[in-house]
Short mmCIF file of C-alpha atoms in Angstrom, two decimals:
data_model
loop_
_atom_site.label_atom_id
_atom_site.label_comp_id
_atom_site.label_asym_id
_atom_site.label_seq_id
_atom_site.Cartn_x
_atom_site.Cartn_y
_atom_site.Cartn_z
CA UNK A 67 0.06 -0.10 0.21
CA UNK A 68 3.11 2.38 0.35
CA UNK A 69 3.09 4.60 -2.54
CA UNK A 70 6.29 5.05 -4.01
CA UNK A 71 8.35 8.37 -2.95
CA UNK A 72 6.18 8.31 0.37
CA UNK A 73 8.20 9.01 3.58
CA UNK A 74 7.32 6.25 5.67
CA UNK A 75 9.25 4.43 8.32
CA UNK A 76 8.80 1.31 10.47
CA UNK A 77 8.80 1.70 14.04
CA UNK A 78 9.68 -0.90 16.85
CA UNK A 79 5.89 -1.94 16.67
CA UNK A 80 6.34 -2.76 13.00
CA UNK A 81 3.46 -0.34 12.40
CA UNK A 82 4.21 2.17 9.58
CA UNK A 83 4.34 5.66 10.61
CA UNK A 84 4.44 8.61 8.56
CA UNK A 85 5.68 12.10 9.16
CA UNK A 86 2.54 13.19 10.87
CA UNK A 87 2.53 10.19 13.43
CA UNK A 88 6.48 11.19 14.05
CA UNK A 89 5.19 14.72 14.91
CA UNK A 90 2.67 13.25 17.30
CA UNK A 91 5.27 11.34 18.61
CA UNK A 92 7.58 14.27 19.18
CA UNK A 93 4.67 16.11 20.85
CA UNK A 94 3.99 13.20 23.04
CA UNK A 95 7.67 12.71 23.93
CA UNK A 96 7.88 16.55 24.85
CA UNK A 97 4.74 16.42 26.54
CA UNK A 98 5.67 13.59 28.96
CA UNK A 99 8.89 15.32 29.73
CA UNK A 100 7.25 18.59 30.75
CA UNK A 101 4.61 16.82 32.47
CA UNK A 102 7.19 14.93 34.61
CA UNK A 103 9.41 18.25 35.40
CA UNK A 104 6.70 20.99 35.62
CA UNK A 105 5.46 20.44 39.17
CA UNK A 106 9.33 20.17 40.87
CA UNK A 107 10.26 23.01 38.28
CA UNK A 108 7.15 24.97 40.11
CA UNK A 109 8.56 24.02 43.59
CA UNK A 110 11.93 25.22 42.44
CA UNK A 111 10.55 28.50 41.32
CA UNK A 112 8.51 29.21 44.38
CA UNK A 113 11.45 28.71 46.61
CA UNK A 114 13.36 30.87 44.44
CA UNK A 115 11.00 33.90 44.48
CA UNK A 116 8.52 33.18 47.33
CA UNK A 117 5.49 34.08 45.14
CA UNK A 118 3.07 31.64 43.33
CA UNK A 119 1.88 33.77 40.72
CA UNK A 120 5.48 34.72 39.83
CA UNK A 121 6.55 31.08 39.87
CA UNK A 122 3.72 29.83 37.57
CA UNK A 123 4.70 32.74 35.09
CA UNK A 124 8.36 31.75 35.38
CA UNK A 125 7.32 28.18 34.66
CA UNK A 126 5.17 28.84 32.05
CA UNK A 127 7.91 31.11 30.16
CA UNK A 128 10.70 28.49 30.75
CA UNK A 129 8.61 25.85 29.05
CA UNK A 130 7.86 28.02 25.95
CA UNK A 131 11.72 29.10 25.69
CA UNK A 132 12.70 25.51 26.23
CA UNK A 133 10.34 23.95 23.46
CA UNK A 134 11.37 26.88 20.94
CA UNK A 135 14.79 26.45 21.57
CA UNK A 136 15.75 22.90 22.41
CA UNK A 137 12.76 20.60 21.02
CA UNK A 138 15.12 19.51 18.40
CA UNK A 139 17.67 18.29 20.75
CA UNK A 140 18.33 14.42 21.79
CA UNK A 141 15.87 13.63 24.61
CA UNK A 142 18.43 12.83 26.96
CA UNK A 143 19.86 16.51 27.05
CA UNK A 144 16.37 17.75 27.58
CA UNK A 145 16.58 17.83 31.86
CA UNK A 146 19.73 19.80 32.26
CA UNK A 147 18.95 21.99 29.34
CA UNK A 148 15.21 22.73 30.69
CA UNK A 149 16.54 23.45 33.99
CA UNK A 150 19.25 25.92 32.44
CA UNK A 151 16.41 27.78 31.22
CA UNK A 152 14.59 27.85 34.13
CA UNK A 153 17.25 29.12 36.37
CA UNK A 154 17.84 32.11 33.61
CA UNK A 155 14.21 32.91 33.93
CA UNK A 156 14.35 32.80 37.63
CA UNK A 157 17.45 35.00 37.99
CA UNK A 158 15.89 37.49 35.20
CA UNK A 159 12.58 37.41 37.49
CA UNK A 160 14.83 38.23 40.79
CA UNK A 161 16.68 40.83 38.80
CA UNK A 162 13.63 42.69 37.45
CA UNK A 163 11.89 42.39 41.08
CA UNK A 164 15.27 43.93 42.74
CA UNK A 165 15.07 46.96 39.98
CA UNK A 166 11.35 47.38 40.46
CA UNK A 167 11.73 47.26 44.48
CA UNK A 168 14.47 49.98 44.04
CA UNK A 169 12.50 52.29 42.08
CA UNK A 170 9.53 52.09 44.56
CA UNK A 171 11.72 52.84 47.34
CA UNK A 172 12.95 55.73 45.64
CA UNK A 173 9.61 57.43 44.84
CA UNK A 174 7.88 56.12 47.54
CA UNK A 175 10.02 55.33 50.99
CA UNK A 176 8.28 52.83 53.38
CA UNK A 177 6.53 51.19 50.75
CA UNK A 178 9.04 49.60 48.79
CA UNK A 179 8.69 45.89 49.49
CA UNK A 180 7.58 43.59 47.10
CA UNK A 181 6.88 40.90 49.85
CA UNK A 182 7.12 37.56 48.91
CA UNK A 183 4.05 35.51 49.62
CA UNK A 184 3.12 33.15 52.10
CA UNK A 185 5.89 30.26 51.91
CA UNK A 186 3.17 27.81 51.47
CA UNK A 187 1.22 29.90 48.79
CA UNK A 188 1.19 27.11 46.31
CA UNK A 189 -1.27 25.08 48.39
CA UNK A 190 -0.23 21.60 48.54
CA UNK A 191 -3.40 19.14 48.91
CA UNK A 192 -3.98 18.72 52.72
CA UNK A 193 -6.23 15.76 52.54
CA UNK A 194 -4.40 13.88 55.04
CA UNK A 195 -6.04 11.76 57.89
CA UNK A 196 -3.86 12.57 60.85
CA UNK A 197 -3.73 16.24 61.55
CA UNK A 198 -1.35 16.17 64.17
CA UNK A 199 1.06 14.41 62.11
CA UNK A 200 0.66 16.15 59.30
CA UNK A 201 1.11 19.57 60.94
CA UNK A 202 4.57 18.26 62.18
CA UNK A 203 5.32 17.31 58.30
CA UNK A 204 4.25 20.76 57.27
CA UNK A 205 6.18 22.36 59.78
CA UNK A 206 9.44 20.42 58.85
CA UNK A 207 8.69 21.21 55.43
CA UNK A 208 8.41 24.80 55.91
CA UNK A 209 11.38 25.19 57.57
CA UNK A 210 13.21 23.10 55.09
CA UNK A 211 11.95 25.08 52.50
CA UNK A 212 12.57 28.22 54.15
CA UNK A 213 16.01 26.99 54.76
CA UNK A 214 16.58 26.26 51.17
CA UNK A 215 15.38 29.63 49.82
CA UNK A 216 17.70 31.23 52.19
CA UNK A 217 20.90 29.58 50.87
CA UNK A 218 22.83 31.50 48.29
CA UNK A 219 21.53 31.25 44.86
CA UNK A 220 24.00 28.82 43.57
CA UNK A 221 23.90 26.69 46.57
CA UNK A 222 20.13 26.41 46.51
CA UNK A 223 20.52 25.62 42.59
CA UNK A 224 22.71 22.95 43.13
CA UNK A 225 21.11 21.32 45.97
CA UNK A 226 17.69 21.38 44.20
CA UNK A 227 19.16 20.03 41.20
CA UNK A 228 21.02 17.33 42.72
CA UNK A 229 18.86 16.43 45.71
CA UNK A 230 15.31 17.09 44.52
CA UNK A 231 15.44 16.72 40.85
CA UNK A 232 18.15 13.95 40.89
CA UNK A 233 20.61 15.40 38.15
CA UNK A 234 24.09 14.09 38.73
CA UNK A 235 27.00 16.44 38.85
CA UNK A 236 27.80 16.67 35.13
CA UNK A 237 24.10 17.26 34.12
CA UNK A 238 23.81 19.96 37.06
CA UNK A 239 26.80 21.72 35.77
CA UNK A 240 25.15 21.89 32.34
CA UNK A 241 22.03 23.36 34.05
CA UNK A 242 24.01 26.02 36.04
CA UNK A 243 26.58 26.63 33.37
CA UNK A 244 29.43 26.15 35.36
CA UNK A 245 32.21 23.29 36.42
CA UNK A 246 31.64 20.22 37.85
CA UNK A 247 34.01 21.38 40.56
CA UNK A 248 31.69 24.17 41.16
CA UNK A 249 28.76 22.11 41.63
CA UNK A 250 30.41 19.63 44.28
CA UNK A 251 31.38 22.79 46.21
CA UNK A 252 27.77 24.59 46.03
CA UNK A 253 26.09 21.21 46.56
CA UNK A 254 28.46 20.35 49.74
CA UNK A 255 27.99 23.73 50.96
CA UNK A 256 24.34 24.01 50.93
CA UNK A 257 23.82 20.46 52.37
CA UNK A 258 26.05 21.51 55.54
CA UNK A 259 24.29 24.62 55.75
CA UNK A 260 20.98 23.15 55.63
CA UNK A 261 21.78 20.44 58.11
CA UNK A 262 22.98 23.36 60.53
CA UNK A 263 19.99 25.16 60.07
CA UNK A 264 17.80 22.33 60.44
CA UNK A 265 19.38 20.09 63.11
CA UNK A 266 16.67 20.42 65.56
CA UNK A 267 13.99 19.40 63.00
CA UNK A 268 15.77 17.03 61.01
CA UNK A 269 17.74 15.10 63.52
CA UNK B 66 40.13 17.85 55.03
CA UNK B 67 36.63 16.73 53.98
CA UNK B 68 35.75 20.44 53.62
CA UNK B 69 38.39 20.95 51.01
CA UNK B 70 37.10 17.86 48.79
CA UNK B 71 33.63 19.05 48.92
CA UNK B 72 32.46 15.55 49.16
CA UNK B 73 29.47 15.16 51.59
CA UNK B 74 29.72 12.26 53.91
CA UNK B 75 27.32 9.41 54.78
CA UNK B 76 25.43 11.40 57.00
CA UNK B 77 25.34 14.55 54.65
CA UNK B 78 23.96 12.17 51.86
CA UNK B 79 21.45 10.64 54.10
CA UNK B 80 20.33 13.91 54.90
CA UNK B 81 20.09 15.33 51.22
CA UNK B 82 18.47 12.09 50.13
CA UNK B 83 15.51 12.56 52.69
CA UNK B 84 15.20 16.08 52.07
CA UNK B 85 15.02 15.56 48.20
CA UNK B 86 12.42 12.84 48.95
CA UNK B 87 10.36 15.39 50.83
CA UNK B 88 10.77 18.02 48.35
CA UNK B 89 9.79 15.72 45.44
CA UNK B 90 6.48 14.55 47.70
CA UNK B 91 5.52 18.29 48.07
CA UNK B 92 5.92 19.02 44.50
CA UNK B 93 3.57 16.18 43.74
CA UNK B 94 0.91 17.43 46.18
CA UNK B 95 -0.13 20.70 44.30
CA UNK B 96 -3.72 21.66 44.57
CA UNK B 97 -6.14 20.84 41.37
CA UNK B 98 -6.19 24.74 40.05
CA UNK B 99 -2.21 24.95 40.27
CA UNK B 100 -2.17 21.64 38.36
CA UNK B 101 -4.86 22.50 35.98
CA UNK B 102 -2.86 26.12 35.23
CA UNK B 103 0.53 24.04 34.74
CA UNK B 104 -1.46 21.72 32.10
CA UNK B 105 -2.69 24.81 30.07
CA UNK B 106 0.94 26.13 29.98
CA UNK B 107 2.47 22.84 28.98
CA UNK B 108 -0.05 22.77 26.21
CA UNK B 109 0.74 26.23 25.00
CA UNK B 110 4.53 25.56 25.08
CA UNK B 111 3.50 21.98 22.93
CA UNK B 112 1.84 24.22 20.32
CA UNK B 113 5.27 25.82 19.82
CA UNK B 114 6.67 22.51 18.66
CA UNK B 115 8.14 22.78 15.23
CA UNK B 116 5.27 21.94 12.71
CA UNK B 117 2.64 22.31 15.35
CA UNK B 118 -0.56 24.20 14.69
CA UNK B 119 0.62 26.98 17.05
CA UNK B 120 0.63 30.66 16.53
CA UNK B 121 4.26 30.94 16.29
CA UNK B 122 4.74 27.97 14.01
CA UNK B 123 1.67 27.79 11.91
CA UNK B 124 2.79 29.12 8.39
CA UNK B 125 -0.79 30.20 7.73
CA UNK B 126 -1.20 32.19 10.59
CA UNK B 127 -1.63 35.55 8.53
CA UNK B 128 -4.81 34.29 7.00
CA UNK B 129 -6.88 34.80 10.15
CA UNK B 130 -4.96 37.82 11.22
CA UNK B 131 -5.35 39.44 7.78
CA UNK B 132 -8.92 38.56 7.80
CA UNK B 133 -9.40 40.51 11.09
CA UNK B 134 -7.43 43.23 9.94
CA UNK B 135 -9.69 43.57 6.78
CA UNK B 136 -13.03 43.48 9.02
CA UNK B 137 -11.33 45.97 11.59
CA UNK B 138 -10.46 48.07 8.31
CA UNK B 139 -13.71 48.00 6.84
CA UNK B 140 -15.39 48.87 10.20
CA UNK B 141 -13.20 52.02 10.87
CA UNK B 142 -14.14 53.06 7.39
CA UNK B 143 -17.34 52.64 7.49
CA UNK B 144 -17.58 54.43 11.08
CA UNK B 145 -15.68 57.25 10.08
CA UNK B 146 -17.46 58.12 6.94
CA UNK B 147 -15.03 56.68 4.78
CA UNK B 148 -14.85 57.71 1.35
CA UNK B 149 -17.44 59.25 -0.45
CA UNK B 150 -16.63 58.02 -3.88
CA UNK B 151 -16.95 54.51 -5.01
CA UNK B 152 -13.84 52.84 -5.49
CA UNK B 153 -14.93 50.70 -8.40
CA UNK B 154 -15.63 51.61 -11.87
CA UNK B 155 -19.22 52.77 -12.15
CA UNK B 156 -19.85 50.53 -14.99
CA UNK B 157 -19.34 47.71 -12.39
CA UNK B 158 -21.24 49.31 -9.67
CA UNK B 159 -24.41 47.57 -8.68
CA UNK B 160 -25.94 51.05 -9.02
CA UNK B 161 -26.25 52.58 -12.64
CA UNK B 162 -24.06 55.49 -13.61
CA UNK B 163 -27.39 58.09 -13.23
CA UNK B 164 -27.99 56.83 -9.63
CA UNK B 165 -24.51 57.50 -8.79
CA UNK B 166 -24.43 60.97 -10.15
CA UNK B 167 -27.87 61.67 -8.33
CA UNK B 168 -26.19 60.18 -5.15
CA UNK B 169 -23.16 62.22 -5.55
CA UNK B 170 -25.16 65.16 -6.02
CA UNK B 171 -27.16 64.60 -2.81
CA UNK B 172 -24.30 63.72 -0.44
CA UNK B 173 -21.76 66.30 -1.96
CA UNK B 174 -21.93 69.65 0.40
CA UNK B 175 -19.78 71.27 -2.46
CA UNK B 176 -22.08 71.12 -5.18
CA UNK B 177 -24.99 72.88 -3.68
CA UNK B 178 -24.58 75.64 -6.49
CA UNK B 179 -25.28 72.64 -8.77
CA UNK B 180 -28.71 71.74 -7.19
CA UNK B 181 -29.56 75.59 -7.17
CA UNK B 182 -29.04 75.43 -10.89
CA UNK B 183 -30.95 72.12 -11.34
CA UNK B 184 -33.88 74.06 -9.62
CA UNK B 185 -33.30 76.89 -12.05
CA UNK B 186 -33.67 74.35 -15.14
CA UNK B 187 -36.59 73.02 -13.67
CA UNK B 188 -38.10 76.48 -13.19
CA UNK B 189 -37.53 77.63 -16.88
CA UNK B 190 -39.92 75.36 -18.66
CA UNK B 191 -42.64 76.44 -16.31
CA UNK B 192 -41.69 80.19 -16.92
CA UNK B 193 -41.73 79.55 -20.80
CA UNK B 194 -45.03 78.18 -20.66
CA UNK B 195 -46.55 80.91 -18.45
CA UNK B 196 -44.83 83.73 -20.80
CA UNK B 197 -46.37 81.52 -23.76
CA UNK B 198 -49.53 81.35 -22.27
#
């Protein structure tokens, strides 16, 4: 049934797939990848900027830029590249917020703070059967996120990419646009700082 | 010195693993509204894939945009009074040439003198009849 000259390929199931099918497969692969990383990306952004609306905007922008720029790269390269885009969006947002606060402080002294929202602003689902136990976990989580958010930027990135996202040192270095040695240094210092800050709650 | 090597020890790694697990669990507990917004953001991003029917990649994006521009321009022209003269040749107009000339006479304020002349020409035959009578 294949007409001569038609661009058809055989996939692993032995099914014939046309270019349109490949586009659908590419969309499905990208969709799976974004669906996998988007929640953790949102947590990273929220911990960094402490504002749920801003964090959602950052993640959306990061997704758009990532797809436009890196969709044609091999799938195995996507995680560090996505988190590099996300990191750049977070940094851009923090810089613009700093500038905005300075301008507001210049014209309206005393009203300058663009206050971060409630640390738990992106509300987790609270449907947990034991309220007391949940309260203890929530408190520990609040302290952990506050401590991570208080880390210097590079340490926070290294910790979240390694510990939460599970990237190895090399991939983290790509995401942070730095050397492997820098990643190890920032990650080590982050872990030590967090342990010191949370020792009462995370024995 | 461990500090110089920047290598976390076993307890450091255990702490990091535990913290990472907690953070991932927290990330998986987002509320339905936030998940919905993430889903919409993802779909918008997927529309940007090469060959997808998104606003950036669709080669025919200008067709609906052009249609909207034409409609807007037509509305603006109509609303603002637009041109008073037909753009098409009179021979192709649904109106006859005579209708068009009459119409111009009616709407063009610069031709009041011509209208007065017409009244004069209409009066002339009556005057001639009365004179003759």
